[in-house]
Each structure stands twice: as C-alpha cells, then as structure tokens.
mmCIF file of C-alpha atoms in Angstrom:
data_model
loop_
_atom_site.group_PDB
_atom_site.id
_atom_site.type_symbol
_atom_site.label_atom_id
_atom_site.label_comp_id
_atom_site.label_asym_id
_atom_site.label_seq_id
_atom_site.Cartn_x
_atom_site.Cartn_y
_atom_site.Cartn_z
ATOM 1 C CA UNK A 26 18.891 2.800 -8.677
ATOM 2 C CA UNK A 27 20.512 4.032 -5.397
ATOM 3 C CA UNK A 28 17.754 4.388 -2.596
ATOM 4 C CA UNK A 29 20.776 4.627 -0.197
ATOM 5 C CA UNK A 30 19.272 6.477 2.932
ATOM 6 C CA UNK A 31 15.868 6.710 1.903
ATOM 7 C CA UNK A 32 13.114 5.394 4.438
ATOM 8 C CA UNK A 33 10.240 3.752 2.681
ATOM 9 C CA UNK A 34 6.738 2.015 3.934
ATOM 10 C CA UNK A 35 5.232 -0.807 1.190
ATOM 11 C CA UNK A 36 2.165 -1.929 2.088
ATOM 12 C CA UNK A 37 0.825 -5.208 0.694
ATOM 13 C CA UNK A 38 4.723 -6.636 1.272
ATOM 14 C CA UNK A 39 3.459 -10.637 1.548
ATOM 15 C CA UNK A 40 3.115 -11.263 -2.158
ATOM 16 C CA UNK A 41 3.134 -10.211 -5.399
ATOM 17 C CA UNK A 42 3.829 -6.619 -6.316
ATOM 18 C CA UNK A 43 4.605 -5.774 -2.693
ATOM 19 C CA UNK A 44 7.294 -8.199 -1.923
ATOM 20 C CA UNK A 45 9.000 -7.552 -5.105
ATOM 21 C CA UNK A 46 8.765 -3.799 -4.112
ATOM 22 C CA UNK A 47 10.277 -4.315 -1.101
ATOM 23 C CA UNK A 48 13.013 -6.532 -2.859
ATOM 24 C CA UNK A 49 13.806 -4.089 -5.431
ATOM 25 C CA UNK A 50 14.032 -1.335 -2.683
ATOM 26 C CA UNK A 51 16.400 -2.798 -0.498
ATOM 27 C CA UNK A 52 18.589 -4.105 -3.077
ATOM 28 C CA UNK A 53 18.792 -0.242 -4.055
ATOM 29 C CA UNK A 54 20.281 0.505 -0.284
ATOM 30 C CA UNK A 55 17.097 1.638 1.246
ATOM 31 C CA UNK A 56 15.794 0.971 4.879
ATOM 32 C CA UNK A 57 12.248 -0.063 4.366
ATOM 33 C CA UNK A 58 9.438 -1.066 6.769
ATOM 34 C CA UNK A 59 7.089 -3.798 5.002
ATOM 35 C CA UNK A 60 3.254 -3.769 5.792
ATOM 36 C CA UNK A 61 0.528 -6.391 5.235
ATOM 37 C CA UNK A 62 -2.078 -8.371 7.301
ATOM 38 C CA UNK A 63 -0.752 -11.784 6.358
ATOM 39 C CA UNK A 64 1.612 -11.647 9.277
ATOM 40 C CA UNK A 65 3.643 -14.982 8.446
ATOM 41 C CA UNK A 66 4.307 -14.216 4.917
ATOM 42 C CA UNK A 67 5.087 -10.181 4.868
ATOM 43 C CA UNK A 68 7.781 -11.410 7.835
ATOM 44 C CA UNK A 69 9.068 -13.914 5.775
ATOM 45 C CA UNK A 70 9.464 -11.770 2.949
ATOM 46 C CA UNK A 71 11.159 -8.666 5.050
ATOM 47 C CA UNK A 72 13.438 -11.306 6.666
ATOM 48 C CA UNK A 73 14.684 -12.692 3.330
ATOM 49 C CA UNK A 74 15.089 -9.533 1.641
ATOM 50 C CA UNK A 75 18.707 -8.838 1.023
ATOM 51 C CA UNK A 76 20.778 -5.887 -0.118
ATOM 52 C CA UNK A 77 22.660 -2.724 0.898
ATOM 53 C CA UNK A 78 19.574 -2.005 2.558
ATOM 54 C CA UNK A 79 17.095 -3.658 5.151
ATOM 55 C CA UNK A 80 13.639 -4.321 5.964
ATOM 56 C CA UNK A 81 11.410 -5.289 8.598
ATOM 57 C CA UNK A 82 7.674 -6.189 8.760
ATOM 58 C CA UNK A 83 4.906 -4.515 10.848
ATOM 59 C CA UNK A 84 1.324 -5.366 10.570
ATOM 60 C CA UNK A 85 -1.560 -3.857 9.242
ATOM 61 C CA UNK A 86 -4.937 -3.980 7.861
ATOM 62 C CA UNK A 87 -4.835 -0.983 5.492
ATOM 63 C CA UNK A 88 -8.754 -0.916 5.711
ATOM 64 C CA UNK A 89 -8.943 -0.068 9.280
ATOM 65 C CA UNK A 90 -7.914 3.650 10.415
ATOM 66 C CA UNK A 91 -6.462 2.821 13.700
ATOM 67 C CA UNK A 92 -4.481 -0.323 12.101
ATOM 68 C CA UNK A 93 -3.019 1.727 9.788
ATOM 69 C CA UNK A 94 -2.477 4.805 12.534
ATOM 70 C CA UNK A 95 -0.515 2.341 14.636
ATOM 71 C CA UNK A 96 1.432 0.783 12.055
ATOM 72 C CA UNK A 97 2.991 4.084 10.532
ATOM 73 C CA UNK A 98 3.532 5.549 14.323
ATOM 74 C CA UNK A 99 5.750 2.366 14.245
ATOM 75 C CA UNK A 100 6.722 2.262 10.997
ATOM 76 C CA UNK A 101 8.038 6.276 11.211
ATOM 77 C CA UNK A 102 9.348 6.011 14.709
ATOM 78 C CA UNK A 103 11.796 2.942 13.334
ATOM 79 C CA UNK A 104 12.614 4.759 10.031
ATOM 80 C CA UNK A 105 13.642 7.796 11.909
ATOM 81 C CA UNK A 106 11.306 9.846 9.543
ATOM 82 C CA UNK A 107 9.410 8.672 6.041
ATOM 83 C CA UNK A 108 10.434 9.729 2.443
ATOM 84 C CA UNK A 109 8.365 7.367 0.117
ATOM 85 C CA UNK A 110 5.541 5.194 0.543
ATOM 86 C CA UNK A 111 4.863 2.412 -1.941
ATOM 87 C CA UNK A 112 1.277 1.249 -1.812
ATOM 88 C CA UNK A 113 0.374 -1.599 -3.874
ATOM 89 C CA UNK A 114 -1.851 -3.859 -1.465
ATOM 90 C CA UNK A 115 -5.081 -4.746 -2.862
ATOM 91 C CA UNK A 116 -7.558 -7.610 -3.421
ATOM 92 C CA UNK A 117 -8.664 -8.706 -6.906
ATOM 93 C CA UNK A 118 -11.977 -10.754 -6.955
ATOM 94 C CA UNK A 119 -13.614 -11.701 -10.286
ATOM 95 C CA UNK A 120 -17.179 -11.839 -11.023
ATOM 96 C CA UNK A 121 -19.840 -9.962 -13.061
ATOM 97 C CA UNK A 122 -21.499 -6.720 -12.349
ATOM 98 C CA UNK A 123 -25.150 -8.341 -12.161
ATOM 99 C CA UNK A 124 -23.388 -10.863 -9.614
ATOM 100 C CA UNK A 125 -21.619 -9.333 -7.056
ATOM 101 C CA UNK A 126 -22.539 -9.576 -3.560
ATOM 102 C CA UNK A 127 -22.665 -6.491 -1.592
ATOM 103 C CA UNK A 128 -20.217 -7.789 1.029
ATOM 104 C CA UNK A 129 -17.676 -8.831 -1.641
ATOM 105 C CA UNK A 130 -18.293 -5.300 -3.117
ATOM 106 C CA UNK A 131 -17.705 -3.704 0.341
ATOM 107 C CA UNK A 132 -14.334 -5.763 1.203
ATOM 108 C CA UNK A 133 -12.777 -4.816 -2.185
ATOM 109 C CA UNK A 134 -13.832 -1.132 -1.631
ATOM 110 C CA UNK A 135 -12.698 -1.210 2.024
ATOM 111 C CA UNK A 136 -9.245 -2.843 1.071
ATOM 112 C CA UNK A 137 -8.420 -1.380 -2.278
ATOM 113 C CA UNK A 138 -9.871 2.124 -1.785
ATOM 114 C CA UNK A 139 -9.920 3.304 1.438
ATOM 115 C CA UNK A 140 -6.943 1.678 2.599
ATOM 116 C CA UNK A 141 -5.145 3.778 -0.043
ATOM 117 C CA UNK A 142 -7.087 7.254 1.385
ATOM 118 C CA UNK A 143 -5.878 5.584 4.952
ATOM 119 C CA UNK A 144 -2.200 5.218 4.334
ATOM 120 C CA UNK A 145 -1.977 7.982 2.087
ATOM 121 C CA UNK A 146 -3.309 10.185 4.624
ATOM 122 C CA UNK A 147 -1.145 8.526 7.347
ATOM 123 C CA UNK A 148 2.061 9.306 5.230
ATOM 124 C CA UNK A 149 0.986 12.989 4.560
ATOM 125 C CA UNK A 150 2.552 14.366 7.868
ATOM 126 C CA UNK A 151 5.833 12.802 7.998
ATOM 127 C CA UNK A 152 6.132 13.258 4.346
ATOM 128 C CA UNK A 153 5.577 16.853 4.850
ATOM 129 C CA UNK A 154 8.222 17.005 8.089
ATOM 130 C CA UNK A 155 10.695 15.331 6.082
ATOM 131 C CA UNK A 156 10.508 18.434 3.102
ATOM 132 C CA UNK A 157 8.529 16.408 0.622
ATOM 133 C CA UNK A 158 9.049 12.495 -0.371
ATOM 134 C CA UNK A 159 6.827 10.728 -2.557
ATOM 135 C CA UNK A 160 3.405 8.333 -2.435
ATOM 136 C CA UNK A 161 3.150 5.565 -5.237
ATOM 137 C CA UNK A 162 -0.195 4.548 -5.166
ATOM 138 C CA UNK A 163 -0.449 1.073 -7.482
ATOM 139 C CA UNK A 164 -3.418 1.420 -10.023
ATOM 140 C CA UNK A 165 -4.123 -0.888 -12.584
ATOM 141 C CA UNK A 166 -5.124 -0.971 -16.583
ATOM 142 C CA UNK A 167 -8.192 -2.578 -14.919
ATOM 143 C CA UNK A 168 -9.242 1.196 -13.558
ATOM 144 C CA UNK A 169 -9.271 2.904 -17.311
ATOM 145 C CA UNK A 170 -10.981 -0.025 -19.151
ATOM 146 C CA UNK A 171 -13.773 -2.148 -18.919
ATOM 147 C CA UNK A 172 -13.815 -5.651 -17.367
ATOM 148 C CA UNK A 173 -17.040 -7.464 -16.878
ATOM 149 C CA UNK A 174 -15.237 -10.401 -15.324
ATOM 150 C CA UNK A 175 -13.503 -7.826 -12.866
ATOM 151 C CA UNK A 176 -16.090 -4.997 -12.584
ATOM 152 C CA UNK A 177 -15.687 -4.714 -8.441
ATOM 153 C CA UNK A 178 -11.790 -4.715 -8.874
ATOM 154 C CA UNK A 179 -11.749 -2.319 -12.137
ATOM 155 C CA UNK A 180 -14.384 0.193 -10.427
ATOM 156 C CA UNK A 181 -11.778 0.320 -7.031
ATOM 157 C CA UNK A 182 -8.731 1.037 -9.669
ATOM 158 C CA UNK A 183 -10.698 3.963 -11.383
ATOM 159 C CA UNK A 184 -11.278 5.156 -7.623
ATOM 160 C CA UNK A 185 -7.604 4.692 -6.914
ATOM 161 C CA UNK A 186 -6.429 6.305 -10.247
ATOM 162 C CA UNK A 187 -8.957 9.565 -9.228
ATOM 163 C CA UNK A 188 -8.200 9.885 -5.370
ATOM 164 C CA UNK A 189 -4.281 9.630 -6.587
ATOM 165 C CA UNK A 190 -4.663 12.639 -9.174
ATOM 166 C CA UNK A 191 -6.943 14.503 -6.726
ATOM 167 C CA UNK A 192 -4.522 14.102 -3.992
ATOM 168 C CA UNK A 193 -1.520 14.853 -6.046
#
C-alpha cells in the first residue's frame, strides 16, 4: 500500500482500530491527523507512529458539532487539504435490550451515530474541494445481526451501515 502524498484524518486514534489505522497509514507514507477525545493516548499514538509518513494529534469530541468543526479546521489547515477520512471512533456498551439505561443509549448513539454524521459532513466540503476522496466509516458485523448482549451497540452500527449507504 502506497499512500505517499495522501492527507488523511483518522478518528478514534487513541486505541484499537483507530490506533492501528494511524500506524498503517503513516507506515504507508501518508500524512495523518489522528483525533480522539482521549488526549494523552491519542498524542502518544501519533507521536509513536513511524514510517515514511507522519502523524500529529488534534483533540475532538465526535459527538459535539463545534468540536468537530474546530478539529477539522485545524486538521485540514495542517494537511493543506484532505484526501481521506477514516472514521473508526466508537464506543461499545454491553447490555440486554430490556436493561439499557436511557443515558447509556443516548451516549452510545451520540458518539457512534451522530459522530459519524458530523465527521462525514465536516469532511465532505474538503474532499469535494480536493476533487474527490474517500470516507471510510467503520461498521461492524454487529450492525447486521442480532446481538442480545450488545443491543445498543448493534443498533448504532446498523445505523452507521444505513447512513454510509445513503450518504454514498
């Protein structure tokens, strides 16, 4: 994979798939801005990313409109444009459907679903200005099958799948 000269934003970079994505993209030569709400871990991942590419960290709360707008402005300014957004940022909450507290439901939907919409919308004008690009939303098999122990998470990932098909 050769990503030299590609300008990429990766959300959820502080751990898991987001951290692995930052490492893979910088290893393939991309210039990356990693974003997360967890600043210490996100900064560390970006500082430690090695390869011909490079990464910096910008804090973001993907569930908050103003935070997303500010972070994307900083990121695109640093990158000089945008070619790709990889959006793995999400949270998981285990629990049976009959026992999910409303506050947990609202939190997981805000991060996983609203966060997908907000980051995609923030990326769109910059991708259009660049003449095209890619939005990579991270779904899950959980959004395609019933998971009684992860009902809220599964519902959010189903929404991410539907959003991605519709937005495309």
